[in-house]
Amino acid sequence: MAAGTFIAAWLLGVVLGGASPSVDRTLLRLNLVVPASDSTTTSLARHRLAGNTSPGALLRINGKELRVYPTGAFADILDLEVGENLFTLSAVDPGGDSLARSIVIIREEPLATSRTDTLLIEEVMMEPSAEQWVRQKDLLRVQFKGTPGCTATFMDSLPMHEVAPERVRGLRGIYRAVYQVGACDSLEGEPVRFRLQDSLGNVVTKESPGRVTCIEDWIPVTGVTVGDRPYLNCGLGRDRLGGTKLSYIVPGIRLSLTGKVGSQYRVALAEGMDAWIPEEMVELEPPGTYPPFSLTGSWSVSGDEKFDEVGVMLAERLPYSSFQEINPTRIHVDLYGAVPNTNWITLHGTAREVTNVHYRQVGTNTFRITLELAHRHIWGYDISYEGTRLLIRVRRQPASLEIEEMTIALDAGHGGENEGAIGSTGAMEKDVNLATVLLLKEELEDRGARVLLTRSGDSTLSITDRLNGVLASDADILLSVHANSIGVSTDPHAVRGVSTYYKHICYRPLSVSILDELLKTGLRRFGNVGSFNFRLNSPTELPNALVELAFMSHPEDEMKLLDEEFRRELAERIADGIERFLEECEE
Ligand SMILES: [Zn+2]
């Protein structure tokens, strides 16, 4: 792929205004970006193709002509048969020179029913697959795949049932059972033992890879949060950016742990409400430690130059989560393990954003603090502890909403070793993001704003460093700039356009204003996406949005992203979007 990289560097050199190296542009080229290798294996029925040739060349794949864009880009979606799929690409330039190359994509056999001529239990699809801690009444789900039509049992001869094939992708021989943990169970890190017997009396056995430990109900397990920005997951879900987060919390918070699956502890927050936390974010405490609990003491509400502060006296650090309402404007903080004994709330005259505070017990162990705010928009808040006193700091709406008064943090996504998405021409997302952010910086500074950058060059920077940098600054608004891409099995021509993202509902208006302005560039609308699990959308501390400019994987979108004039237009529209948001805050 050396040639591909070279061409990409040349293209960006041109679009980023750098000196273009002397390239023999008449030399015919044929580079592939996706698949990245000449031989690829997949379990999927389709694979995306992306690459570039010389502009004006005629490109064919297995005889079918593909459109070559003015950048030289081409893209397609390839249907795959099970087994080897051979694709031959040929490029012919107007002068009659030609180049050809072949690639192989192997589509794996889909998972098939286990053999019937040999009695066997397979490892694939076996559950539990990960370590588990369970308590009385928990349900343990067990499963294995083996020879169909036999008699399956687990543990001490407990029966398993063969699932109807239509419920498991047409597979026969999937055996399942659910076991409810009883009071007398005493598993100590043991695997689940499976047994399969055929009609002739032959038997095979196998142990699950996941080991199970029963923890006693009457000995509470507690732990304390450790590390930088520990968080609580809502469940065991996963996606590209990690599972859905209930709350980012702080170190030193006591948690009641009631189970474990794989590398996450189950946290009992309140009756009927669990969360999960990665094991590295918790330090276990010695047996005999009381589970988290506190009565709430007196509160105070006061303000300094920039923040209003609500303080609640507690006996220890308890876990919390928060959510917002936008009409009317409210912040709700749920404290788990707290019961009210608050008979004294002092509202000092120095508080200006928080107009009212009150509380309500919404469950046996859940104490809800509600803050009513003076303005229609929330400008940020953070929750922490000072000793064991809970502190909710609410950022006031800036006194002046002129762009000249704003400090805007811009984050150019990826960088350095992290290239981000790669376009058909070989252009890298990290370069497109940075080039756009630098133009946006110029545009915002021309309008009088102060701009902070998480990176101003091609440096490798972790998402945590980016976030910590922004939170330590005095930025009023945070924007992350990325360019989008599809996966390897999506049709590259089917997905394109501009989109903006937010996590917290209170920051949706910023993302909508920016999207509305960006649509004026003529880019298609990919959408406005909420509850988005991107780390730089996670802070409640300041209004923030993620902008995905357009799709690197769509050749026309990519062509636009490589055009400096177009990027300048994007930068202007984003700046318009910020100004529009500020005007709406004024109303
Ligand atoms: Zn990205």
Coordinates of C-alpha atoms and ligand atoms in Angstrom, one line a residue, residues 414 429 482-483, ligand 1:
H414 CA -7.9 11.3 15.9
E429 CA -9.8 11.4 8.5
H482 CA -14.8 14.2 12.8
A483 CA -15.6 12.7 9.4
Ligands
ZN1 ZN -13.6 9.9 13.7

